[in-house]
XYZ file of N, CA and C in Angstrom:
474
model
N -15.532 -28.681 4.252
C -15.364 -28.154 2.898
C -16.631 -27.437 2.452
N -16.433 -26.245 1.923
C -17.550 -25.439 1.433
C -18.113 -26.018 0.143
N -19.402 -25.865 -0.070
C -19.942 -26.319 -1.351
C -19.476 -25.349 -2.435
N -19.239 -25.895 -3.604
C -18.768 -25.063 -4.707
C -19.872 -24.086 -5.101
N -19.468 -22.874 -5.411
C -20.486 -21.884 -5.778
C -20.480 -21.677 -7.291
N -21.573 -21.158 -7.792
C -21.682 -20.930 -9.235
C -21.000 -19.620 -9.608
N -20.818 -19.457 -10.919
C -20.213 -18.231 -11.433
C -21.049 -17.013 -11.033
N -22.360 -17.135 -11.140
C -23.261 -16.025 -10.808
C -23.185 -15.686 -9.322
N -23.125 -16.712 -8.463
C -23.005 -16.468 -7.022
C -21.688 -15.758 -6.707
N -20.636 -16.196 -7.345
C -19.325 -15.564 -7.147
C -19.391 -14.101 -7.579
N -19.975 -13.868 -8.734
C -20.110 -12.496 -9.245
C -20.871 -11.619 -8.248
N -21.985 -12.116 -7.745
C -22.796 -11.337 -6.803
C -22.049 -11.073 -5.494
N -21.353 -12.071 -4.981
C -20.579 -11.875 -3.751
C -19.492 -10.815 -3.947
N -18.825 -10.900 -5.090
C -17.718 -9.972 -5.349
C -18.212 -8.560 -5.613
N -19.351 -8.410 -6.278
C -19.883 -7.046 -6.493
C -20.260 -6.419 -5.155
N -20.774 -7.223 -4.243
C -21.105 -6.717 -2.902
C -19.840 -6.244 -2.206
N -18.784 -7.068 -2.286
C -17.498 -6.682 -1.688
C -16.969 -5.387 -2.284
N -17.042 -5.295 -3.596
C -16.501 -4.116 -4.290
C -17.314 -2.857 -3.996
N -18.590 -3.035 -3.695
C -19.433 -1.879 -3.373
C -19.062 -1.312 -2.003
N -18.460 -2.145 -1.146
C -18.101 -1.707 0.201
C -16.720 -1.069 0.272
N -15.794 -1.518 -0.570
C -14.422 -0.999 -0.543
C -13.741 -1.308 -1.871
N -12.640 -0.613 -2.135
C -11.864 -0.884 -3.348
C -11.117 -2.200 -3.192
N -11.098 -2.978 -4.257
C -10.348 -4.232 -4.271
C -9.627 -4.351 -5.603
N -8.513 -5.075 -5.593
C -7.760 -5.286 -6.829
C -8.105 -6.646 -7.427
N -7.681 -6.862 -8.666
C -7.972 -8.113 -9.362
C -7.446 -9.325 -8.589
N -6.246 -9.185 -8.017
C -5.640 -10.313 -7.313
C -6.498 -10.752 -6.124
N -7.044 -9.794 -5.369
C -7.887 -10.133 -4.222
C -9.134 -10.894 -4.667
N -9.717 -10.469 -5.787
C -10.917 -11.123 -6.301
C -10.592 -12.554 -6.768
N -9.469 -12.701 -7.457
C -9.048 -14.013 -7.953
C -8.770 -14.968 -6.796
N -8.107 -14.467 -5.743
C -7.839 -15.306 -4.567
C -9.142 -15.785 -3.925
N -10.108 -14.886 -3.818
C -11.397 -15.251 -3.229
C -12.067 -16.346 -4.059
N -12.059 -16.165 -5.383
C -12.699 -17.168 -6.243
C -11.979 -18.510 -6.163
N -10.656 -18.473 -6.021
C -9.889 -19.720 -5.883
C -10.302 -20.438 -4.606
N -10.431 -19.681 -3.519
C -10.848 -20.271 -2.239
C -12.234 -20.909 -2.359
N -13.092 -20.323 -3.190
C -14.448 -20.851 -3.352
C -14.485 -22.045 -4.304
N -13.341 -22.368 -4.905
C -13.276 -23.532 -5.778
C -13.760 -23.281 -7.196
N -13.775 -22.048 -7.642
C -14.212 -21.731 -9.012
C -13.114 -22.102 -10.001
N -13.480 -22.640 -11.132
C -12.484 -23.029 -12.148
C -11.818 -21.770 -12.707
N -10.632 -21.945 -13.302
C -9.906 -20.797 -13.849
C -10.681 -20.121 -14.963
N -11.404 -20.904 -15.769
C -12.204 -20.316 -16.858
C -13.321 -19.448 -16.276
N -13.984 -19.959 -15.248
C -15.050 -19.200 -14.594
C -14.487 -17.933 -13.957
N -13.325 -18.089 -13.296
C -12.678 -16.918 -12.678
C -12.404 -15.847 -13.723
N -11.885 -16.271 -14.871
C -11.558 -15.321 -15.939
C -12.817 -14.609 -16.429
N -13.918 -15.347 -16.587
C -15.172 -14.726 -17.044
C -15.709 -13.732 -16.010
N -15.690 -14.128 -14.732
C -16.176 -13.242 -13.666
C -15.300 -11.987 -13.598
N -13.965 -12.176 -13.666
C -13.044 -11.019 -13.623
C -13.293 -10.081 -14.791
N -13.479 -10.645 -15.964
C -13.721 -9.816 -17.153
C -14.984 -8.973 -16.953
N -16.009 -9.593 -16.399
C -17.274 -8.875 -16.159
C -17.097 -7.793 -15.089
N -16.410 -8.133 -13.984
C -16.190 -7.153 -12.911
C -15.377 -5.961 -13.425
N -14.399 -6.238 -14.263
C -13.554 -5.174 -14.810
C -14.346 -4.329 -15.808
N -15.081 -4.991 -16.692
C -15.876 -4.282 -17.705
C -16.919 -3.368 -17.049
N -17.488 -3.833 -15.952
C -18.518 -3.042 -15.255
C -17.916 -2.098 -14.214
N -16.585 -2.018 -14.195
C -15.822 -1.098 -13.346
C -16.013 -1.331 -11.840
N -16.355 -2.541 -11.475
C -16.368 -2.883 -10.050
C -14.929 -2.997 -9.569
N -14.079 -3.539 -10.443
C -12.664 -3.712 -10.123
C -11.850 -2.877 -11.099
N -11.010 -2.034 -10.544
C -10.139 -1.182 -11.356
C -8.834 -1.056 -10.567
N -7.780 -1.693 -11.067
C -6.517 -1.717 -10.324
C -5.950 -0.322 -10.085
N -6.132 0.585 -11.039
C -5.606 1.940 -10.868
C -6.354 2.663 -9.740
N -7.681 2.565 -9.769
C -8.494 3.202 -8.722
C -8.159 2.587 -7.361
N -7.973 1.264 -7.343
C -7.578 0.581 -6.111
C -6.246 1.138 -5.610
N -5.270 1.248 -6.513
C -3.934 1.715 -6.131
C -3.995 3.134 -5.569
N -4.799 3.994 -6.193
C -4.920 5.374 -5.701
C -5.500 5.403 -4.287
N -6.542 4.615 -4.045
C -7.154 4.563 -2.712
C -6.181 3.948 -1.701
N -5.478 2.911 -2.115
C -4.522 2.219 -1.255
C -3.423 3.182 -0.812
N -2.858 3.904 -1.779
C -1.773 4.853 -1.478
C -2.277 5.933 -0.522
N -3.429 6.495 -0.833
C -4.001 7.555 0.009
C -4.174 7.065 1.448
N -4.745 5.878 1.617
C -4.980 5.330 2.957
C -3.679 5.021 3.689
N -2.733 4.390 2.999
C -1.488 3.997 3.664
C -0.646 5.206 4.052
N -0.682 6.258 3.255
C 0.076 7.462 3.594
C -0.590 8.170 4.770
N -1.878 8.416 4.662
C -2.568 9.214 5.689
C -2.810 8.493 6.998
N -3.266 7.244 6.923
C -3.692 6.558 8.145
C -2.620 5.644 8.736
N -1.901 4.927 7.874
C -0.887 4.005 8.387
C 0.481 4.668 8.491
N 0.600 5.852 7.870
C 1.847 6.626 7.885
C 3.011 5.814 7.327
N 2.765 5.213 6.165
C 3.778 4.437 5.470
C 4.527 5.326 4.501
N 5.752 4.971 4.222
C 6.557 5.654 3.227
C 6.415 5.013 1.860
N 7.010 5.646 0.875
C 6.915 5.245 -0.519
C 7.337 3.792 -0.759
N 8.471 3.365 -0.191
C 8.983 2.016 -0.464
C 8.050 0.930 0.074
N 7.507 1.124 1.251
C 6.623 0.116 1.842
C 5.323 0.003 1.031
N 4.804 1.135 0.588
C 3.580 1.136 -0.224
C 3.860 0.452 -1.565
N 4.998 0.809 -2.155
C 5.386 0.225 -3.441
C 5.461 -1.299 -3.332
N 6.063 -1.780 -2.266
C 6.196 -3.221 -2.031
C 4.824 -3.881 -1.874
N 3.947 -3.246 -1.113
C 2.611 -3.809 -0.878
C 1.816 -3.876 -2.185
N 1.918 -2.840 -3.010
C 1.204 -2.840 -4.295
C 1.780 -3.910 -5.222
N 3.090 -4.074 -5.192
C 3.732 -5.099 -6.010
C 3.221 -6.482 -5.594
N 3.078 -6.698 -4.274
C 2.562 -7.982 -3.787
C 1.127 -8.221 -4.233
N 0.395 -7.150 -4.467
C -0.987 -7.278 -4.936
C -1.037 -7.334 -6.463
N 0.132 -7.465 -7.072
C 0.291 -7.612 -8.517
C -0.259 -6.427 -9.319
N -0.079 -5.240 -8.792
C -0.422 -4.026 -9.535
C 0.777 -3.749 -10.447
N 0.524 -3.416 -11.718
C 1.658 -3.262 -12.635
C 2.516 -2.048 -12.277
N 3.803 -2.160 -12.591
C 4.788 -1.166 -12.138
C 4.528 0.237 -12.683
N 3.978 0.348 -13.884
C 3.669 1.684 -14.433
C 2.601 2.369 -13.582
N 1.578 1.617 -13.211
C 0.509 2.160 -12.361
C 1.075 2.553 -11.003
N 1.909 1.701 -10.433
C 2.518 1.997 -9.128
C 3.310 3.301 -9.206
N 4.159 3.402 -10.216
C 5.000 4.592 -10.378
C 4.140 5.859 -10.537
N 3.113 5.745 -11.373
C 2.230 6.891 -11.619
C 1.497 7.340 -10.351
N 0.913 6.378 -9.645
C 0.119 6.683 -8.454
C 1.000 7.222 -7.328
N 2.174 6.617 -7.138
C 3.082 7.117 -6.100
C 3.627 8.492 -6.470
N 3.724 8.773 -7.755
C 4.189 10.082 -8.213
C 3.225 11.205 -7.858
N 1.985 10.853 -7.576
C 0.981 11.863 -7.214
C 1.164 12.369 -5.783
N 1.915 11.616 -4.971
C 2.141 12.035 -3.581
C 3.402 12.893 -3.542
N 3.249 14.114 -3.096
C 4.383 15.039 -3.035
C 5.344 14.632 -1.920
N 6.621 14.908 -2.130
C 7.637 14.637 -1.110
C 7.276 15.366 0.180
N 6.724 16.567 0.048
C 6.343 17.364 1.223
C 5.342 16.616 2.107
N 4.457 15.841 1.483
C 3.465 15.094 2.267
C 4.156 13.998 3.093
N 5.140 13.329 2.484
C 5.909 12.318 3.228
C 6.657 12.977 4.387
N 7.245 14.142 4.130
C 7.988 14.870 5.166
C 7.035 15.239 6.305
N 5.841 15.737 5.959
C 4.855 16.124 6.974
C 4.421 14.933 7.831
N 4.443 13.749 7.265
C 4.055 12.554 8.007
C 5.213 12.030 8.852
N 6.416 12.041 8.272
C 7.562 11.456 8.962
C 8.077 12.316 10.116
N 8.050 13.636 9.976
C 8.598 14.497 11.040
C 7.989 14.225 12.408
N 6.657 14.241 12.542
C 6.097 13.955 13.874
C 6.417 12.530 14.355
N 6.464 11.562 13.429
C 6.820 10.192 13.819
C 8.233 10.159 14.398
N 9.150 10.866 13.750
C 10.542 10.890 14.227
C 10.669 11.631 15.554
N 9.907 12.728 15.701
C 9.924 13.468 16.976
C 9.488 12.549 18.112
N 8.391 11.836 17.875
C 7.855 10.916 18.888
C 8.854 9.786 19.163
N 9.433 9.224 18.123
C 10.393 8.125 18.269
C 11.645 8.601 18.998
N 12.076 9.826 18.702
C 13.272 10.400 19.350
C 13.074 10.434 20.868
N 11.867 10.816 21.308
C 11.583 10.903 22.747
C 11.648 9.541 23.431
N 11.280 8.484 22.708
C 11.215 7.155 23.331
C 12.437 6.283 23.038
N 13.430 6.833 22.361
C 14.602 6.038 21.994
C 15.802 6.380 22.868
N 16.428 5.344 23.399
C 17.633 5.532 24.207
C 18.852 5.324 23.321
N 19.817 6.234 23.461
C 21.062 6.112 22.707
C 22.174 6.769 23.516
N 23.384 6.258 23.361
C 24.498 6.805 24.148
C 25.043 8.104 23.564
N 24.784 8.358 22.288
C 25.217 9.629 21.693
C 24.307 9.997 20.513
N 24.508 11.170 19.976
C 23.653 11.684 18.895
C 23.754 10.827 17.623
N 24.953 10.337 17.316
C 25.138 9.516 16.110
C 24.342 8.213 16.218
N 24.374 7.591 17.384
C 23.635 6.346 17.596
C 22.129 6.605 17.499
N 21.684 7.717 18.070
C 20.278 8.088 18.010
C 19.847 8.288 16.553
N 20.666 9.006 15.802
C 20.356 9.260 14.396
C 20.247 7.945 13.631
N 21.167 7.011 13.875
C 21.132 5.703 13.202
C 19.845 4.949 13.542
N 19.449 4.991 14.805
C 18.222 4.306 15.222
C 16.996 4.934 14.554
N 16.984 6.258 14.464
C 15.859 6.948 13.821
C 15.814 6.635 12.324
N 16.990 6.576 11.709
C 17.046 6.246 10.276
C 16.518 4.826 10.053
N 16.952 3.871 10.883
C 16.471 2.490 10.757
C 14.950 2.425 10.931
N 14.427 3.170 11.908
C 12.987 3.222 12.145
C 12.256 3.726 10.900
N 12.737 4.837 10.343
C 12.084 5.437 9.170
C 12.188 4.528 7.944
N 13.331 3.869 7.766
C 13.483 2.933 6.646
C 12.497 1.775 6.795
N 12.305 1.333 8.023
C 11.353 0.258 8.299
C 9.926 0.645 7.969
N 9.629 1.924 8.079
C 8.291 2.423 7.725
C 8.167 2.642 6.222
N 9.271 2.456 5.500
C 9.217 2.552 4.042
C 9.584 3.912 3.474
N 10.152 4.784 4.290
C 10.536 6.104 3.792
C 11.885 6.017 3.095
N 12.086 6.859 2.096
C 13.345 6.869 1.347
C 14.354 7.753 2.066
N 15.636 7.519 1.784
C 16.700 8.270 2.473
C 16.584 9.775 2.242
N 16.169 10.201 1.056
C 16.070 11.647 0.822
C 15.042 12.294 1.750
N 13.915 11.632 1.964
C 12.878 12.157 2.869
C 13.377 12.095 4.315
N 14.055 11.011 4.667
C 14.586 10.857 6.030
C 15.601 11.959 6.312
N 16.492 12.198 5.353
C 17.502 13.260 5.526
C 16.837 14.616 5.719
N 15.808 14.883 4.914
C 15.100 16.158 5.050
C 14.533 16.320 6.456
N 13.973 15.237 6.975
C 13.344 15.297 8.296
C 14.366 15.396 9.422
N 15.486 14.744 9.255
C 16.511 14.764 10.302
C 17.488 15.912 10.104
N 17.341 16.607 8.984
C 18.244 17.716 8.631
C 19.688 17.211 8.630
N 19.867 15.989 8.113
C 21.204 15.417 8.033
C 21.695 15.590 6.612
N 22.324 16.714 6.385
C 22.904 16.956 5.072
C 24.309 16.393 5.066
N 24.996 16.467 3.957
C 26.352 15.937 3.870
C 27.304 16.673 4.825
N 26.992 17.942 5.128
C 27.872 18.721 5.993
C 27.683 18.397 7.477
N 26.495 17.907 7.854
C 26.191 17.637 9.263
C 26.663 16.281 9.747
N 27.016 15.384 8.818
C 27.390 14.028 9.240
C 28.856 14.013 9.629
N 29.136 14.207 10.892
C 30.512 14.175 11.397
C 30.686 13.000 12.322
């Protein structure tokens, strides 16, 4: 068992963490809970971190979305779910995700689907399309973006 740390020690540890990368309030609270800090102390430390702009959920969400889209190649739904799990409020999530153009999702998904198409076995085109759609949904892309990438309009689905 770790020795309990003081409020000041917790504050200093968390400011160091925040200086290295963006973090949300929930991550900071979880860390303080693990260190055995009382809820009152946690609230005081969080208030100070927020007031001094070490922790800003909106800034965190913007960085998170940017990273997950560009590097992890995640779609809107998967990012939305991850932000919700980090207890980012829904207005912030909606606003931040609204900053990503549909074209950017299409640009990310098309090469993923091309690559997946090459490595996927299917007995016919319909089965292949279903497998690609399932793959893209699993990555968190919405059906409208998937349709754009697969060029599956209402007229092509026979």
